[in-house]
XYZ file of N, CA, C and O in Angstrom:
852
model
N 13.153 -129.288 -254.300
C 13.992 -130.183 -253.462
C 14.206 -131.426 -254.413
O 13.366 -131.949 -255.053
N 15.299 -132.073 -254.259
C 15.690 -133.135 -255.050
C 15.536 -134.541 -254.076
O 16.305 -134.301 -252.904
N 15.009 -135.635 -254.482
C 14.922 -136.534 -253.605
C 15.767 -137.895 -254.032
O 15.875 -137.984 -255.453
N 16.568 -138.516 -253.180
C 17.391 -139.509 -253.381
C 17.114 -140.660 -252.621
O 16.710 -140.586 -251.399
N 17.252 -141.946 -253.133
C 16.906 -143.260 -252.442
C 18.381 -144.019 -252.584
O 18.670 -144.336 -253.639
N 18.858 -144.345 -251.420
C 19.977 -145.132 -251.490
C 19.694 -146.547 -251.143
O 19.001 -146.936 -250.119
N 19.802 -147.357 -252.206
C 19.411 -148.719 -252.200
C 20.671 -149.647 -252.162
O 21.164 -150.258 -253.239
N 21.332 -149.627 -251.032
C 22.736 -150.215 -251.016
C 22.805 -150.877 -249.582
O 22.739 -149.949 -248.663
N 22.992 -152.160 -249.384
C 23.133 -152.823 -248.194
C 24.665 -152.813 -247.606
O 24.720 -153.570 -246.555
N 25.401 -151.931 -248.131
C 26.860 -152.151 -247.675
C 26.771 -150.621 -246.753
O 26.813 -149.610 -247.349
N 27.059 -150.899 -245.570
C 27.041 -149.634 -244.456
C 27.957 -148.504 -244.943
O 27.565 -147.518 -244.843
N 29.152 -148.900 -245.196
C 30.218 -148.047 -245.369
C 29.841 -147.117 -246.602
O 29.754 -145.931 -246.674
N 29.257 -147.793 -247.815
C 28.735 -146.921 -248.934
C 27.610 -146.130 -248.585
O 27.667 -144.993 -249.062
N 26.865 -146.550 -247.794
C 25.613 -145.908 -247.603
C 26.051 -144.530 -246.685
O 25.556 -143.429 -247.094
N 26.887 -144.794 -245.879
C 27.386 -143.468 -245.062
C 27.992 -142.470 -246.085
O 27.884 -141.292 -245.938
N 28.852 -142.869 -246.950
C 29.710 -142.100 -247.743
C 28.705 -141.315 -248.822
O 28.939 -140.188 -248.871
N 27.619 -142.119 -249.387
C 26.809 -141.559 -250.126
C 25.845 -140.585 -249.466
O 25.599 -139.360 -250.199
N 25.510 -140.772 -248.238
C 24.673 -139.937 -247.475
C 25.544 -138.584 -247.376
O 25.075 -137.466 -247.416
N 26.717 -138.695 -246.856
C 27.570 -137.535 -246.688
C 27.612 -136.730 -247.974
O 27.632 -135.365 -247.848
N 27.823 -137.460 -249.130
C 28.045 -136.521 -250.395
C 26.647 -135.751 -250.770
O 26.768 -134.548 -251.159
N 25.699 -136.627 -250.342
C 24.254 -135.884 -250.910
C 23.753 -134.882 -249.932
O 23.301 -133.808 -250.518
N 24.157 -135.065 -248.734
C 23.749 -134.021 -247.574
C 24.444 -132.789 -247.639
O 24.188 -131.973 -246.856
N 25.479 -132.577 -248.364
C 26.310 -131.339 -248.493
C 25.391 -130.239 -249.035
O 25.489 -129.177 -248.617
N 24.326 -130.713 -249.747
C 23.531 -129.880 -250.375
C 22.089 -129.914 -249.594
O 21.546 -130.834 -249.549
N 21.923 -128.856 -248.789
C 20.545 -128.834 -248.004
C 19.406 -128.975 -248.610
O 18.350 -129.352 -247.877
N 19.329 -128.864 -249.906
C 18.078 -128.861 -250.501
C 17.705 -130.675 -250.933
O 16.686 -130.883 -251.368
N 18.551 -131.296 -250.685
C 18.422 -132.627 -251.034
C 17.781 -133.591 -249.801
O 18.101 -133.132 -248.626
N 16.830 -134.344 -250.103
C 16.109 -135.277 -249.064
C 16.646 -136.628 -249.605
O 16.558 -137.102 -250.651
N 17.162 -137.376 -248.659
C 17.674 -138.658 -248.661
C 16.944 -139.769 -247.906
O 16.849 -139.470 -246.742
N 16.675 -140.830 -248.696
C 15.904 -141.824 -247.968
C 16.741 -143.170 -248.156
O 17.712 -143.256 -249.074
N 16.551 -144.268 -247.329
C 17.164 -145.509 -247.375
C 16.200 -146.503 -247.758
O 14.965 -146.679 -247.144
N 16.533 -147.467 -248.654
C 15.794 -148.632 -248.856
C 16.661 -149.820 -248.791
O 17.651 -149.810 -249.355
N 16.054 -150.894 -247.840
C 17.105 -151.961 -247.689
C 16.512 -153.276 -248.488
O 17.302 -154.371 -248.297
N 15.348 -153.108 -248.993
C 14.963 -154.149 -249.856
C 14.007 -153.762 -251.099
O 13.685 -152.338 -251.026
N 13.650 -154.543 -251.915
C 12.667 -154.079 -253.237
C 11.446 -153.579 -252.653
O 11.060 -152.437 -253.314
N 10.802 -154.147 -251.768
C 9.628 -153.676 -251.348
C 9.587 -152.370 -250.850
O 8.818 -151.406 -251.013
N 10.643 -151.870 -250.093
C 10.630 -150.614 -249.420
C 10.987 -149.622 -250.559
O 10.611 -148.514 -250.611
N 11.886 -150.036 -251.425
C 12.368 -149.129 -252.664
C 11.068 -148.690 -253.433
O 10.817 -147.565 -253.908
N 10.252 -149.604 -253.759
C 8.901 -149.388 -254.523
C 8.097 -148.588 -253.638
O 7.315 -147.487 -254.249
N 7.916 -148.853 -252.466
C 7.097 -147.833 -251.537
C 7.487 -146.485 -251.622
O 6.934 -145.520 -251.708
N 8.924 -146.193 -251.616
C 9.546 -144.751 -251.513
C 9.446 -144.225 -253.057
O 9.230 -143.054 -253.068
N 9.427 -145.058 -254.059
C 9.220 -144.630 -255.391
C 7.593 -143.945 -255.618
O 7.511 -143.102 -256.292
N 6.845 -144.690 -254.918
C 5.366 -144.181 -255.202
C 5.261 -142.885 -254.506
O 4.429 -142.106 -254.855
N 5.983 -142.644 -253.352
C 5.971 -141.333 -252.932
C 6.841 -140.201 -253.566
O 6.359 -138.967 -253.537
N 7.846 -140.745 -254.217
C 8.626 -139.758 -254.800
C 9.045 -140.230 -256.255
O 10.152 -140.926 -256.453
N 8.211 -140.093 -257.207
C 8.394 -140.867 -258.515
C 9.558 -140.347 -259.336
O 10.083 -141.004 -260.052
N 9.880 -139.148 -259.124
C 10.981 -138.649 -259.858
C 12.282 -138.624 -259.136
O 13.352 -137.990 -259.369
N 12.508 -139.540 -258.000
C 13.676 -139.631 -257.288
C 14.741 -140.319 -258.002
O 14.725 -141.157 -259.033
N 15.886 -139.913 -257.549
C 17.111 -140.715 -258.042
C 17.571 -141.770 -257.127
O 17.841 -141.574 -256.008
N 17.656 -142.988 -257.774
C 18.033 -144.268 -257.015
C 19.387 -144.637 -257.287
O 19.854 -144.674 -258.390
N 20.179 -144.690 -256.198
C 21.590 -145.150 -256.157
C 21.611 -146.561 -255.496
O 21.346 -146.764 -254.528
N 21.730 -147.549 -256.603
C 21.672 -148.852 -256.331
C 22.774 -149.660 -256.421
O 23.488 -149.611 -257.503
N 23.080 -150.528 -255.403
C 24.123 -151.589 -255.651
C 23.350 -152.887 -256.008
O 22.567 -153.526 -255.150
N 23.018 -153.264 -257.261
C 22.076 -154.278 -257.686
C 22.651 -155.735 -257.249
O 21.820 -156.358 -256.704
N 23.979 -155.891 -257.048
C 24.430 -157.129 -256.589
C 24.166 -157.326 -255.134
O 24.244 -158.591 -254.575
N 23.947 -156.269 -254.373
C 23.415 -156.440 -252.933
C 22.100 -156.353 -252.577
O 21.766 -156.424 -251.486
N 21.182 -156.136 -253.633
C 19.892 -155.997 -253.210
C 19.019 -157.261 -253.824
O 19.529 -158.397 -254.313
N 17.878 -157.434 -253.509
C 17.007 -158.487 -253.537
C 16.144 -158.648 -254.830
O 15.055 -159.123 -254.986
N 16.780 -158.335 -256.035
C 16.111 -158.407 -257.147
C 16.601 -159.816 -257.777
O 17.497 -160.379 -257.707
N 15.527 -160.537 -258.331
C 15.574 -161.956 -258.858
C 16.555 -161.923 -260.002
O 17.365 -162.682 -260.271
N 16.436 -160.782 -260.974
C 17.107 -160.699 -262.161
C 16.845 -159.373 -262.579
O 16.246 -158.524 -262.165
N 17.521 -159.087 -263.804
C 17.437 -157.520 -264.309
C 16.199 -157.291 -264.774
O 15.599 -156.248 -264.926
N 15.258 -158.153 -265.239
C 13.881 -158.010 -265.518
C 13.070 -157.360 -264.617
O 12.456 -156.270 -264.855
N 13.264 -157.727 -263.327
C 12.609 -157.056 -262.288
C 12.944 -155.668 -262.155
O 12.129 -154.675 -261.826
N 14.304 -155.360 -262.239
C 14.721 -153.911 -262.211
C 14.254 -153.244 -263.317
O 13.927 -152.150 -262.938
N 14.202 -153.715 -264.592
C 13.586 -152.983 -265.731
C 12.143 -152.753 -265.426
O 11.775 -151.838 -265.948
N 11.591 -153.691 -265.050
C 10.104 -153.434 -264.805
C 9.673 -152.353 -263.995
O 8.847 -151.594 -263.969
N 10.621 -152.199 -262.631
C 10.330 -151.250 -261.786
C 10.619 -149.936 -262.242
O 9.987 -148.897 -262.245
N 11.914 -149.814 -263.166
C 12.261 -148.541 -263.822
C 11.216 -148.057 -264.609
O 10.877 -146.923 -264.774
N 10.610 -149.113 -265.492
C 9.620 -148.651 -266.503
C 8.256 -148.095 -265.650
O 7.710 -147.274 -266.106
N 8.080 -148.814 -264.690
C 6.944 -148.328 -263.841
C 6.941 -146.943 -263.381
O 5.996 -146.229 -263.409
N 8.178 -146.440 -262.879
C 8.552 -145.164 -262.400
C 9.342 -144.603 -263.350
O 10.672 -144.510 -263.158
N 8.745 -144.214 -264.490
C 9.569 -143.886 -265.684
C 10.230 -142.312 -265.391
O 10.835 -141.903 -266.363
N 9.777 -141.661 -264.444
C 10.378 -140.319 -264.051
C 11.633 -140.384 -263.249
O 12.222 -139.461 -263.068
N 11.917 -141.580 -262.783
C 12.950 -141.914 -261.878
C 14.232 -142.059 -262.692
O 14.329 -142.258 -263.794
N 15.550 -141.617 -261.938
C 16.639 -141.981 -262.698
C 17.471 -142.836 -261.733
O 17.227 -142.823 -260.445
N 18.334 -143.849 -262.269
C 19.087 -144.767 -261.535
C 20.529 -144.713 -261.670
O 20.953 -144.680 -262.847
N 21.117 -144.596 -260.772
C 22.858 -144.703 -260.848
C 23.190 -146.071 -260.228
O 23.036 -146.263 -259.006
N 23.595 -146.886 -261.023
C 23.987 -148.273 -260.625
C 25.625 -148.103 -260.001
O 26.424 -147.852 -260.821
N 25.519 -148.579 -258.729
C 27.033 -148.511 -258.142
C 27.416 -149.809 -257.445
O 26.715 -150.080 -256.638
N 28.286 -150.575 -258.221
C 28.563 -151.841 -257.564
C 30.090 -152.002 -257.740
O 30.805 -151.444 -258.438
N 30.602 -153.129 -257.094
C 32.008 -153.617 -257.330
C 32.027 -154.423 -258.413
O 33.031 -154.274 -259.192
N 30.996 -155.088 -258.916
C 30.961 -155.951 -260.149
C 29.753 -156.174 -260.836
O 28.660 -156.301 -260.186
N 29.602 -156.022 -262.135
C 28.559 -156.068 -262.720
C 28.947 -156.829 -263.980
O 29.878 -156.480 -264.625
N 28.093 -157.935 -264.717
C 28.525 -158.511 -265.730
C 28.395 -157.767 -266.949
O 27.482 -156.843 -267.083
N 29.195 -158.032 -267.903
C 29.067 -157.163 -269.331
C 27.518 -157.456 -269.795
O 26.994 -156.433 -270.415
N 27.030 -158.707 -269.728
C 25.721 -158.865 -270.157
C 24.643 -157.975 -269.408
O 23.837 -157.541 -270.124
N 24.973 -157.824 -268.171
C 23.861 -157.079 -267.504
C 23.917 -155.589 -267.764
O 23.063 -154.808 -267.961
N 25.265 -155.195 -267.807
C 25.413 -153.791 -268.287
C 24.840 -153.285 -269.515
O 24.170 -152.367 -269.784
N 25.168 -154.103 -270.595
C 24.585 -153.972 -271.791
C 22.926 -153.846 -271.880
O 22.300 -153.105 -272.527
N 22.510 -154.943 -271.023
C 20.894 -155.105 -271.135
C 20.245 -153.872 -270.642
O 19.493 -153.360 -271.204
N 20.753 -153.539 -269.480
C 20.063 -152.201 -268.786
C 20.373 -150.947 -269.658
O 19.426 -150.029 -269.717
N 21.727 -150.782 -269.936
C 22.011 -149.426 -270.691
C 21.175 -149.444 -271.931
O 20.555 -148.465 -272.326
N 20.946 -150.472 -272.836
C 20.253 -150.381 -273.957
C 18.806 -150.465 -273.789
O 18.084 -149.926 -274.568
N 18.277 -151.099 -272.727
C 16.802 -151.030 -272.518
C 16.279 -149.667 -272.045
O 15.063 -149.441 -272.463
N 16.948 -148.962 -271.235
C 16.432 -147.760 -270.761
C 17.533 -146.561 -270.681
O 18.577 -146.918 -270.035
N 17.082 -145.383 -270.922
C 18.096 -144.389 -270.659
C 18.193 -143.638 -269.249
O 18.791 -142.789 -268.849
N 17.165 -144.454 -268.535
C 17.291 -144.131 -266.958
C 18.509 -144.413 -266.297
O 18.679 -143.777 -265.331
N 19.278 -145.334 -266.707
C 20.415 -145.884 -266.021
C 21.621 -145.317 -266.263
O 22.300 -145.280 -267.461
N 22.376 -145.036 -265.315
C 23.791 -144.523 -265.319
C 24.757 -145.679 -264.675
O 23.979 -146.333 -263.751
N 25.852 -145.811 -264.966
C 26.632 -146.883 -264.406
C 28.055 -146.350 -263.826
O 28.754 -145.841 -264.749
N 28.416 -146.619 -262.689
C 29.785 -146.354 -262.106
C 30.064 -147.460 -261.214
O 29.163 -148.404 -260.939
N 31.388 -147.589 -260.823
C 31.818 -148.692 -260.006
C 32.460 -148.137 -258.691
O 33.052 -147.173 -258.655
N 32.355 -149.016 -257.654
C 32.649 -148.636 -256.157
C 34.255 -148.398 -256.183
O 34.610 -147.450 -255.425
N 35.062 -148.957 -257.143
C 36.491 -148.880 -257.109
C 36.835 -147.817 -258.024
O 38.135 -147.574 -258.176
N 35.883 -147.045 -258.512
C 36.393 -145.941 -259.547
C 36.537 -144.719 -258.661
O 36.379 -144.699 -257.597
N 36.992 -143.545 -259.309
C 37.214 -142.405 -258.523
C 36.012 -141.575 -258.244
O 34.904 -141.857 -258.765
N 36.182 -140.904 -256.879
C 34.975 -140.148 -256.492
C 34.414 -139.283 -257.385
O 33.153 -139.125 -257.523
N 35.268 -138.737 -258.316
C 34.848 -137.776 -259.494
C 33.704 -138.351 -260.380
O 32.833 -137.523 -260.783
N 33.805 -139.800 -260.723
C 32.717 -140.455 -261.620
C 31.447 -140.348 -260.859
O 30.378 -140.041 -261.470
N 31.342 -140.549 -259.359
C 30.093 -140.437 -258.853
C 29.428 -139.124 -258.861
O 28.093 -138.929 -259.078
N 30.413 -138.106 -258.531
C 30.041 -136.817 -258.775
C 29.348 -136.428 -259.980
O 28.389 -135.695 -260.298
N 30.197 -136.729 -261.181
C 29.794 -136.657 -262.527
C 28.371 -137.215 -262.912
O 27.547 -136.621 -263.540
N 28.101 -138.442 -262.375
C 26.826 -139.204 -262.556
C 25.751 -138.508 -261.806
O 24.799 -138.204 -262.459
N 25.997 -137.885 -260.642
C 24.964 -137.197 -259.953
C 24.524 -135.777 -260.575
O 23.443 -135.439 -260.744
N 25.638 -135.214 -261.146
C 25.426 -133.899 -261.948
C 24.741 -134.202 -263.103
O 23.801 -133.508 -263.640
N 24.895 -135.471 -263.770
C 24.290 -135.630 -265.173
C 22.933 -136.114 -264.935
O 22.078 -135.471 -265.591
N 22.539 -136.764 -263.811
C 21.142 -136.939 -263.635
C 20.245 -135.797 -263.281
O 19.172 -135.746 -263.537
N 21.021 -134.871 -262.643
C 20.301 -133.613 -262.270
C 19.874 -132.909 -263.619
O 18.897 -131.954 -263.625
N 20.665 -133.182 -264.611
C 20.395 -132.557 -265.827
C 19.481 -133.344 -266.713
O 19.326 -133.123 -268.081
N 19.001 -134.566 -266.359
C 18.136 -135.462 -266.838
C 19.069 -136.028 -268.095
O 18.478 -136.563 -269.174
N 20.253 -136.228 -267.792
C 21.078 -137.007 -268.846
C 21.739 -138.236 -268.001
O 21.713 -138.181 -266.780
N 22.463 -139.242 -268.548
C 22.946 -140.194 -267.861
C 24.425 -140.201 -268.103
O 25.027 -139.591 -268.958
N 25.104 -140.906 -267.252
C 26.376 -141.032 -267.158
C 27.014 -142.434 -267.158
O 26.512 -143.098 -266.349
N 27.859 -142.763 -268.137
C 28.451 -144.042 -268.087
C 29.931 -143.914 -267.846
O 30.778 -143.191 -268.648
N 30.669 -144.726 -266.842
C 32.056 -144.431 -266.512
C 32.876 -145.087 -267.568
O 32.331 -145.824 -268.583
N 34.090 -144.608 -267.533
C 34.867 -145.344 -268.754
C 34.940 -146.877 -268.651
O 34.974 -147.447 -269.691
N 34.946 -147.387 -267.509
C 34.964 -148.795 -267.326
C 33.820 -149.464 -267.781
O 33.829 -150.499 -268.622
N 32.594 -148.805 -267.631
C 31.276 -149.322 -268.199
C 31.250 -149.313 -269.627
O 30.833 -150.296 -270.260
N 31.733 -148.292 -270.202
C 31.804 -148.079 -271.658
C 32.772 -149.099 -272.343
O 32.396 -149.847 -273.394
N 33.957 -149.317 -271.763
C 35.010 -150.125 -272.143
C 34.221 -151.730 -272.136
O 34.489 -152.594 -272.981
N 33.540 -151.959 -271.219
C 32.809 -153.194 -270.942
C 31.928 -153.445 -271.915
O 31.677 -154.580 -272.597
N 31.031 -152.567 -272.356
C 30.022 -152.636 -273.469
C 30.628 -152.826 -274.778
O 30.257 -153.770 -275.640
N 31.689 -152.095 -275.068
C 32.477 -152.164 -276.314
C 32.955 -153.542 -276.556
O 32.892 -154.287 -277.450
N 33.551 -154.020 -275.293
C 34.321 -155.368 -275.370
C 33.224 -156.492 -275.659
O 33.554 -157.514 -276.404
N 32.177 -156.491 -274.835
C 31.147 -157.444 -275.115
C 30.557 -157.413 -276.484
O 30.205 -158.552 -277.158
N 30.397 -156.267 -277.077
C 29.828 -156.107 -278.463
C 30.882 -156.724 -279.483
O 30.495 -157.488 -280.338
N 32.210 -156.488 -279.271
C 33.180 -157.001 -280.188
C 33.154 -158.522 -279.914
O 33.407 -159.389 -281.022
N 33.115 -159.174 -278.848
C 33.042 -160.598 -278.662
C 31.839 -161.214 -279.361
O 31.897 -162.210 -279.885
N 30.694 -160.485 -279.134
C 29.356 -161.146 -279.931
C 29.590 -161.032 -281.517
O 29.094 -161.811 -282.160
N 30.261 -160.046 -281.933
C 30.586 -160.014 -283.525
C 31.411 -160.795 -283.795
O 31.417 -161.380 -285.104
N 32.624 -161.309 -283.007
C 33.488 -162.324 -283.604
C 33.629 -163.382 -282.523
O 34.750 -163.480 -281.862
N 32.589 -164.265 -282.317
C 32.617 -165.189 -281.429
C 33.975 -166.184 -281.743
O 34.145 -166.641 -282.716
N 34.566 -166.477 -280.584
C 35.736 -167.483 -280.746
C 36.993 -166.896 -281.297
O 37.906 -167.707 -281.352
N 36.990 -165.738 -281.863
C 38.069 -165.019 -282.463
C 38.565 -163.997 -281.687
O 37.746 -163.064 -281.103
N 39.836 -163.887 -281.521
C 40.449 -162.703 -280.707
C 40.257 -161.561 -281.426
O 40.462 -161.367 -282.569
N 39.723 -160.644 -280.520
C 39.767 -159.145 -281.281
C 41.078 -158.493 -281.453
O 42.131 -159.149 -280.807
N 41.195 -157.431 -281.952
C 42.433 -156.791 -282.205
C 43.155 -156.419 -280.828
O 44.248 -156.599 -280.690
N 42.348 -156.073 -279.934
C 42.691 -155.473 -278.617
C 43.193 -156.745 -277.902
O 44.321 -156.748 -277.199
N 42.479 -157.818 -278.032
C 42.965 -159.145 -277.252
C 44.278 -159.683 -277.938
O 45.175 -160.156 -277.261
N 44.434 -159.597 -279.317
C 45.813 -159.982 -279.757
C 46.946 -159.145 -279.353
O 47.874 -159.732 -278.963
N 46.634 -157.783 -279.156
C 47.716 -156.919 -278.652
C 48.110 -157.329 -277.057
O 49.208 -157.142 -276.647
N 47.058 -157.683 -276.391
C 47.264 -157.949 -274.879
C 47.961 -159.276 -275.013
O 48.803 -159.294 -273.993
N 47.506 -160.340 -275.749
C 48.227 -161.534 -275.742
C 49.827 -161.311 -276.106
O 50.496 -161.918 -275.335
N 50.075 -160.373 -277.087
C 51.408 -160.129 -277.429
C 52.244 -159.565 -276.127
O 53.306 -159.921 -275.678
N 51.449 -158.670 -275.457
C 52.082 -158.120 -274.278
C 52.389 -159.134 -273.145
O 53.400 -159.089 -272.457
N 51.337 -160.093 -272.890
C 51.635 -160.907 -271.880
C 52.854 -161.972 -272.185
O 53.583 -162.033 -271.506
N 52.783 -162.261 -273.626
C 54.012 -162.946 -274.000
C 55.225 -162.458 -273.730
O 56.469 -163.103 -273.686
N 55.278 -161.031 -273.948
C 56.532 -160.267 -273.795
C 56.826 -160.177 -272.249
O 57.954 -159.383 -272.034
N 56.149 -160.611 -271.389
C 56.299 -160.633 -269.940
C 55.869 -159.388 -269.229
O 56.235 -159.186 -268.083
N 54.933 -158.576 -269.930
C 54.462 -157.510 -269.316
C 53.236 -157.828 -268.361
O 52.474 -158.661 -268.508
N 53.370 -157.053 -267.165
C 52.343 -157.381 -266.135
C 51.119 -156.633 -266.361
O 51.093 -155.825 -267.235
N 49.908 -157.099 -265.745
C 48.578 -156.391 -265.995
C 48.785 -154.936 -265.718
O 48.095 -154.149 -266.573
N 49.353 -154.562 -264.895
C 49.499 -153.092 -264.452
C 50.234 -152.386 -265.477
O 49.781 -151.347 -265.985
N 51.394 -153.080 -266.105
C 51.998 -152.259 -267.132
C 51.274 -152.352 -268.352
O 51.208 -151.222 -269.208
N 50.456 -153.391 -268.710
C 49.675 -153.483 -269.942
C 48.589 -152.220 -269.852
O 48.201 -151.491 -270.893
N 47.973 -152.210 -268.574
C 46.840 -151.028 -268.339
C 47.325 -149.711 -268.523
O 46.707 -148.943 -269.210
N 48.519 -149.548 -268.093
C 49.307 -148.312 -268.101
C 49.524 -147.718 -269.553
O 49.274 -146.606 -269.915
N 49.868 -148.739 -270.270
C 50.280 -148.586 -271.775
C 49.069 -148.169 -272.483
O 49.057 -147.559 -273.361
N 48.085 -149.004 -272.113
C 46.705 -148.817 -272.828
C 45.729 -147.911 -272.591
O 44.568 -147.655 -272.894
N 46.137 -147.068 -271.340
C 45.421 -146.052 -270.686
C 44.002 -146.576 -270.321
O 42.825 -146.030 -270.341
N 43.937 -147.881 -269.806
C 42.897 -148.656 -269.447
C 43.099 -149.051 -267.795
O 44.138 -148.759 -267.149
N 41.793 -149.365 -267.160
C 42.000 -149.881 -265.952
C 42.561 -151.296 -265.748
O 42.359 -151.991 -266.549
N 43.163 -151.536 -264.540
C 43.592 -152.839 -264.249
C 42.510 -153.947 -264.422
O 42.696 -155.062 -264.971
N 41.267 -153.477 -264.005
C 40.127 -154.532 -264.022
C 39.917 -154.752 -265.519
O 39.489 -155.824 -265.914
N 39.905 -153.673 -266.450
C 39.524 -153.962 -267.860
C 40.542 -154.839 -268.483
O 40.107 -155.944 -269.159
N 41.835 -154.764 -268.069
C 42.864 -155.681 -268.426
C 42.648 -157.010 -268.034
O 42.766 -158.028 -268.791
N 42.299 -157.217 -266.748
C 42.006 -158.450 -266.227
C 40.761 -159.178 -266.839
O 40.916 -160.451 -267.175
N 39.840 -158.400 -267.160
C 38.568 -159.063 -267.922
C 39.028 -159.561 -269.455
O 38.769 -160.616 -269.800
N 39.816 -158.784 -269.999
C 40.395 -159.017 -271.336
C 41.030 -160.312 -271.180
O 40.956 -161.222 -272.083
N 41.943 -160.611 -270.137
C 42.708 -161.680 -270.044
C 41.853 -162.967 -269.642
O 42.178 -164.074 -270.439
N 40.974 -162.814 -268.937
C 39.947 -163.811 -268.727
C 39.354 -164.409 -270.127
O 39.168 -165.488 -270.374
N 38.862 -163.211 -270.845
C 38.050 -163.522 -272.183
C 39.057 -164.415 -273.044
O 38.640 -165.282 -273.887
N 40.490 -163.895 -273.086
C 41.525 -164.611 -273.872
C 41.689 -165.910 -273.623
O 41.596 -166.792 -274.408
N 41.876 -166.113 -272.206
C 42.041 -167.607 -271.817
C 40.997 -168.444 -272.089
O 41.164 -169.648 -272.539
N 39.640 -167.803 -272.032
C 38.641 -168.712 -272.303
C 38.454 -169.016 -273.844
O 38.124 -170.181 -274.017
N 38.650 -168.173 -274.636
C 38.465 -168.240 -275.936
C 39.635 -169.266 -276.523
O 39.263 -170.075 -277.324
N 40.736 -169.082 -275.931
C 41.890 -170.055 -276.360
C 41.940 -171.333 -275.696
O 42.661 -172.196 -276.049
N 41.031 -171.366 -274.758
C 40.900 -172.536 -273.719
C 42.471 -172.832 -273.226
O 42.910 -174.098 -273.395
N 42.999 -171.850 -272.756
C 44.205 -172.065 -271.912
C 44.147 -171.666 -270.481
O 43.019 -170.929 -270.107
N 45.091 -171.790 -269.613
C 44.962 -171.478 -268.204
C 46.258 -170.862 -267.617
O 46.002 -170.324 -266.541
N 47.111 -170.717 -268.353
C 48.467 -170.092 -267.983
C 49.138 -169.155 -268.863
O 48.789 -169.085 -270.079
N 49.841 -168.135 -268.403
C 50.516 -167.277 -269.327
C 51.451 -168.019 -270.377
O 51.673 -167.651 -271.325
N 52.190 -169.233 -269.563
C 52.873 -169.889 -270.497
C 52.323 -170.274 -271.782
O 52.780 -170.332 -273.061
N 50.936 -170.686 -271.642
C 50.270 -171.497 -272.716
C 49.932 -170.167 -273.813
O 49.940 -170.286 -274.957
N 49.720 -168.922 -273.046
C 49.570 -167.782 -274.004
C 50.864 -167.321 -274.933
O 50.711 -167.139 -276.048
N 51.881 -167.650 -274.159
C 53.431 -167.375 -274.990
C 53.352 -168.302 -276.168
O 53.643 -167.809 -277.347
N 53.048 -169.612 -275.921
C 52.997 -170.639 -276.998
C 52.140 -170.365 -278.065
O 52.358 -170.308 -279.316
N 50.892 -169.808 -277.702
C 49.968 -169.434 -278.771
C 50.450 -168.132 -279.564
O 50.489 -168.138 -280.816
N 51.081 -167.167 -278.759
C 51.640 -166.085 -279.608
C 52.781 -166.308 -280.438
O 52.807 -165.813 -281.463
N 53.508 -167.281 -280.096
C 54.591 -167.864 -280.891
C 54.096 -168.355 -282.278
O 54.441 -168.063 -283.417
N 53.042 -169.512 -282.084
C 52.464 -170.018 -283.134
C 51.809 -169.023 -284.033
O 51.736 -169.332 -285.373
N 51.174 -167.936 -283.491
C 50.389 -167.168 -284.268
C 51.058 -166.084 -284.869
O 50.657 -165.198 -285.748
N 52.524 -166.071 -284.724
C 53.231 -165.083 -285.252
C 52.949 -163.715 -284.616
O 53.528 -162.603 -285.196
N 52.553 -163.580 -283.499
C 52.381 -162.286 -282.643
C 53.730 -161.875 -282.086
O 53.669 -160.516 -282.084
N 54.564 -162.555 -281.905
C 55.940 -162.254 -281.436
C 57.086 -163.025 -282.229
O 56.572 -164.221 -282.635
N 58.097 -162.431 -282.316
C 59.242 -163.142 -282.936
C 60.095 -163.898 -281.794
O 60.212 -163.296 -280.723
N 60.321 -165.244 -282.151
C 61.110 -165.832 -281.040
C 62.300 -165.210 -280.466
O 62.636 -165.318 -279.261
N 62.884 -164.261 -281.240
C 63.948 -163.361 -280.744
C 63.698 -162.437 -279.598
O 64.567 -162.083 -278.862
N 62.245 -162.231 -279.628
C 61.859 -161.130 -278.618
C 61.558 -161.940 -277.282
O 61.499 -161.246 -276.233
N 61.564 -163.278 -277.177
C 61.129 -163.875 -276.151
C 62.342 -164.586 -275.508
O 62.902 -165.353 -275.984
N 62.623 -164.414 -274.308
C 63.641 -165.078 -273.529
C 63.221 -165.799 -272.309
O 62.270 -165.369 -271.534
N 63.555 -167.093 -272.214
C 63.279 -167.872 -271.148
C 64.143 -167.696 -269.965
O 65.459 -167.733 -270.117
């Protein structure tokens, strides 16, 4: 029998996850509404799979999460959230192989893949999680300087393309492009697309003949 602990205080998500897990009659599914209950359940089922929305739980910081994961090192964790910071994702992924990462606005197939992966004692990182880790690493390697990807996105913005269009062209999610856009504006210390256009013109990313007012 496989044991699962749903540690998510969003009722709709709990209901959906329970329905998904209970399709297999050999699964035992438990609920934890706070850190204390989660630890109690892990003491009883040390090899359980924890499905956690970290952003809705009562962890003070990622250190507490990592300490509990290390204490119950036979457990596996699937982090399922709407939003996780790049720093948090990199920290937990690099700290322990116990963590898989998917997002609530991702396709259902990713959650199924994550569940399948942990059943084989491997982990699953969604495409968005991988892109977030790579982007964060690039920023740390070249602080204050736009990456090649960011340069390409600035050019696309300057040419009047929407976030949806840029995402489609780059085979990325809209969220990923939005994150890139925020990072670009922060690095360039600008606030509007018009300022991005001026930067692109000054940097020679676009030819003035390509841009029409």
